[in-house]
PDB file of C-alpha atoms in Angstrom:
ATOM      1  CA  UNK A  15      18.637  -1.872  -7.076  1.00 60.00           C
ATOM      2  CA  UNK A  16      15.270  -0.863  -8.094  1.00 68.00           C
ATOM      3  CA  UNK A  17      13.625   1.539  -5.955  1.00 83.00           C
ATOM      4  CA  UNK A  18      10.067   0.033  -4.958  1.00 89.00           C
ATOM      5  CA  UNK A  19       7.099   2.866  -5.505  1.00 93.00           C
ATOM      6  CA  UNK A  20       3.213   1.889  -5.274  1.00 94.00           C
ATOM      7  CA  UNK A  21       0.426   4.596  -5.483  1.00 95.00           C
ATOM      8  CA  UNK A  22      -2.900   4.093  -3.148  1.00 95.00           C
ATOM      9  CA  UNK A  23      -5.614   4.172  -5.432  1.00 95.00           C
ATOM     10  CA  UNK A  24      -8.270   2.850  -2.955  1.00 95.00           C
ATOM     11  CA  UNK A  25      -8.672   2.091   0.857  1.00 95.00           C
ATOM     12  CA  UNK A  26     -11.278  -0.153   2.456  1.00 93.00           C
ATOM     13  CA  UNK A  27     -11.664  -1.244   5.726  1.00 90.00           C
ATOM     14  CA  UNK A  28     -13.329  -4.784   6.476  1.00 87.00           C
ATOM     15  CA  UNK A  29     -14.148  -4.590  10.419  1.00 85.00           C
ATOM     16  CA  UNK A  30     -15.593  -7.262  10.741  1.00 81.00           C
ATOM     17  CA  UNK A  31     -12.545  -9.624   9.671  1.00 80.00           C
ATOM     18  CA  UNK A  32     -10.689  -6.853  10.720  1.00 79.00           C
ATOM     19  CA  UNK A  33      -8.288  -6.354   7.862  1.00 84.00           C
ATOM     20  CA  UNK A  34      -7.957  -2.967   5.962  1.00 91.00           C
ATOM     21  CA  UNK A  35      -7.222  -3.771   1.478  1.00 93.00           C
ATOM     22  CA  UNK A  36      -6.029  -1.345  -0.363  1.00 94.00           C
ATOM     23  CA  UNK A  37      -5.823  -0.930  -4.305  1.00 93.00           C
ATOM     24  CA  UNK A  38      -2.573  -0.133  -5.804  1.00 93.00           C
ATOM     25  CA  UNK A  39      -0.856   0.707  -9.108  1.00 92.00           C
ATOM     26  CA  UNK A  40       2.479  -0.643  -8.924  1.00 89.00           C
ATOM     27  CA  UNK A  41       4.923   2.454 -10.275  1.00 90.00           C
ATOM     28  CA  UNK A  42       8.346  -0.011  -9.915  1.00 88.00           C
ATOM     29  CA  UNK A  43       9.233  -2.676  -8.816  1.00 85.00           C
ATOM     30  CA  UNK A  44       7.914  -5.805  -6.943  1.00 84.00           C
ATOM     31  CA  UNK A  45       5.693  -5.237  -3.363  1.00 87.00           C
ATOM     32  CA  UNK A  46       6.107  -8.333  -1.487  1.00 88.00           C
ATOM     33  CA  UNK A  47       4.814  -9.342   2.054  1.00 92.00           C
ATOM     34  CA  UNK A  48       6.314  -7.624   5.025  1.00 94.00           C
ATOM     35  CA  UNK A  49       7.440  -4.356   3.571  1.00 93.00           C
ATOM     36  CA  UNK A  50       7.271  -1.533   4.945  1.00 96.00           C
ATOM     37  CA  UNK A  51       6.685   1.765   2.536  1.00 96.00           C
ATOM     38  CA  UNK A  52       6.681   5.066   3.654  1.00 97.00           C
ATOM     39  CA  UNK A  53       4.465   8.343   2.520  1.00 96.00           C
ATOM     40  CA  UNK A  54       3.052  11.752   3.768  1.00 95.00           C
ATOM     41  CA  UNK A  55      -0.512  12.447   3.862  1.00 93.00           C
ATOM     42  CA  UNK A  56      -1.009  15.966   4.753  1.00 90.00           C
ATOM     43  CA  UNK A  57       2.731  16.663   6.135  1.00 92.00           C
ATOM     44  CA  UNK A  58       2.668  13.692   8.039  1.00 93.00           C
ATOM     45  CA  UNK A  59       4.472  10.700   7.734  1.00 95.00           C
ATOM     46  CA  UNK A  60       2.414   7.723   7.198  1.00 95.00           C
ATOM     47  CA  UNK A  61       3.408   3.821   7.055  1.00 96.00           C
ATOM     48  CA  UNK A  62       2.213   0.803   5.738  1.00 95.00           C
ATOM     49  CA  UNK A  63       2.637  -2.852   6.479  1.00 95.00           C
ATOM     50  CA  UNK A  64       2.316  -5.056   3.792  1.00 93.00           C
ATOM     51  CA  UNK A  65       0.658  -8.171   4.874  1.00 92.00           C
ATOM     52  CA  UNK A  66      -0.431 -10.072   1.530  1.00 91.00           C
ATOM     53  CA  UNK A  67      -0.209  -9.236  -2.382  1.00 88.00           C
ATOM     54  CA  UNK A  68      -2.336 -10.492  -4.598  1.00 81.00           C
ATOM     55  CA  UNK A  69      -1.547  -9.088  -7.832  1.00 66.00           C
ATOM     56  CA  UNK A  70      -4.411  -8.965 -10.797  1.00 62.00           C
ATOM     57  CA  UNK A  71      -3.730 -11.412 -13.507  1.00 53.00           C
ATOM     58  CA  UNK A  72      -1.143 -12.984 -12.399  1.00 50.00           C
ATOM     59  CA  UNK A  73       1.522 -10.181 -12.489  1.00 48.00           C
ATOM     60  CA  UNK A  74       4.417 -10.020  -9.778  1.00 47.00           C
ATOM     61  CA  UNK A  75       6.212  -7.442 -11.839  1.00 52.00           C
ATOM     62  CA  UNK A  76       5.992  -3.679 -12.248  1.00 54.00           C
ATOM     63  CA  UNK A  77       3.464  -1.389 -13.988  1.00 61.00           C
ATOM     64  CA  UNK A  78       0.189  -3.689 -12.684  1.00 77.00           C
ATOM     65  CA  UNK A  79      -2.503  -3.232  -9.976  1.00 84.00           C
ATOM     66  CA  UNK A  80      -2.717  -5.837  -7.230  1.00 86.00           C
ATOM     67  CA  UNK A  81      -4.363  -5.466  -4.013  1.00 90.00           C
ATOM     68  CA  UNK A  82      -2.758  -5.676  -0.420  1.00 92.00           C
ATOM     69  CA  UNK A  83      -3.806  -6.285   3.102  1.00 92.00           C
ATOM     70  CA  UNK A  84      -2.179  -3.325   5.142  1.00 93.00           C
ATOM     71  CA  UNK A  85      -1.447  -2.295   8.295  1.00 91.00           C
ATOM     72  CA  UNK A  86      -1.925   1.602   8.041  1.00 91.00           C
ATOM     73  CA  UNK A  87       0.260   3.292  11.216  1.00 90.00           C
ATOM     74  CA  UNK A  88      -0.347   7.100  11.031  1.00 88.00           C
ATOM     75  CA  UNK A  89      -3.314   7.648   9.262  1.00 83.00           C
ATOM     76  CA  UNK A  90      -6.585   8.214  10.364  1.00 84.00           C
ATOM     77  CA  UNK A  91      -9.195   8.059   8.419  1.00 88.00           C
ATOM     78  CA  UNK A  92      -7.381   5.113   6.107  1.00 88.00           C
ATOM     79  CA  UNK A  93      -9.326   7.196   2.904  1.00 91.00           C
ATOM     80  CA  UNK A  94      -6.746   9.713   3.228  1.00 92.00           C
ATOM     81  CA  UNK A  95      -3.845   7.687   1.745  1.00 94.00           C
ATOM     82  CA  UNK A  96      -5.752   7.109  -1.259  1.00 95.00           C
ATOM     83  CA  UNK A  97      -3.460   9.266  -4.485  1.00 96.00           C
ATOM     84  CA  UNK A  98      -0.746   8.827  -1.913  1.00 96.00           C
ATOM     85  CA  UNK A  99       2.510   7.517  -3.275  1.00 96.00           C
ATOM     86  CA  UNK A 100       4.561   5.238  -0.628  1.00 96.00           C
ATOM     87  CA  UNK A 101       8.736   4.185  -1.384  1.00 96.00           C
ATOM     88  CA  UNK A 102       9.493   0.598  -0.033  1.00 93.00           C
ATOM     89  CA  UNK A 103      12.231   0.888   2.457  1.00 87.00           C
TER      90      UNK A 103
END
């Protein structure tokens, strides 16, 4: 089984529709909707909820970019995931 990595490369909070999108580089594997992947910012463990993927061009495979709606639990401001890698558990 593959282990599932993604890397935060940018956080963005849209309050008005209230959703937070972040921009990822997929490092392995495939992110799907309702995972959960875990990651420490600052020795603290952080989580995120996978809501939606879109994936850029198509791709549902490793070693792409895509975009997901989050749910960030543990993080405060949501910047301070972003260079952050999270493991899919």
């Amino acid at each position: 089984m593959t282990t599932i990595m993604f890397r935060v490369l940018h956080v963005q909070r849209l309050p008005t529709l209230g959703l937070t999108i972040a921009a990822v580089e997929i490092l392995s594997g495939v992110v799907e909707p309702g995972a959960r992947a875990y990651g420490t910012v600052s020795g603290r463990p952080v989580e995120i909820l996978v809501r939606s993927v879109a994936l850029e061009g198509g791709r549902s495979h490793l070693d792409g970019t895509g975009t997901l709606q989050i749910e960030l639990i543990g993080a405060e401001p949501p910047e301070a995931v972003e260079g952050v890698v999270f493991e899919v558990r």
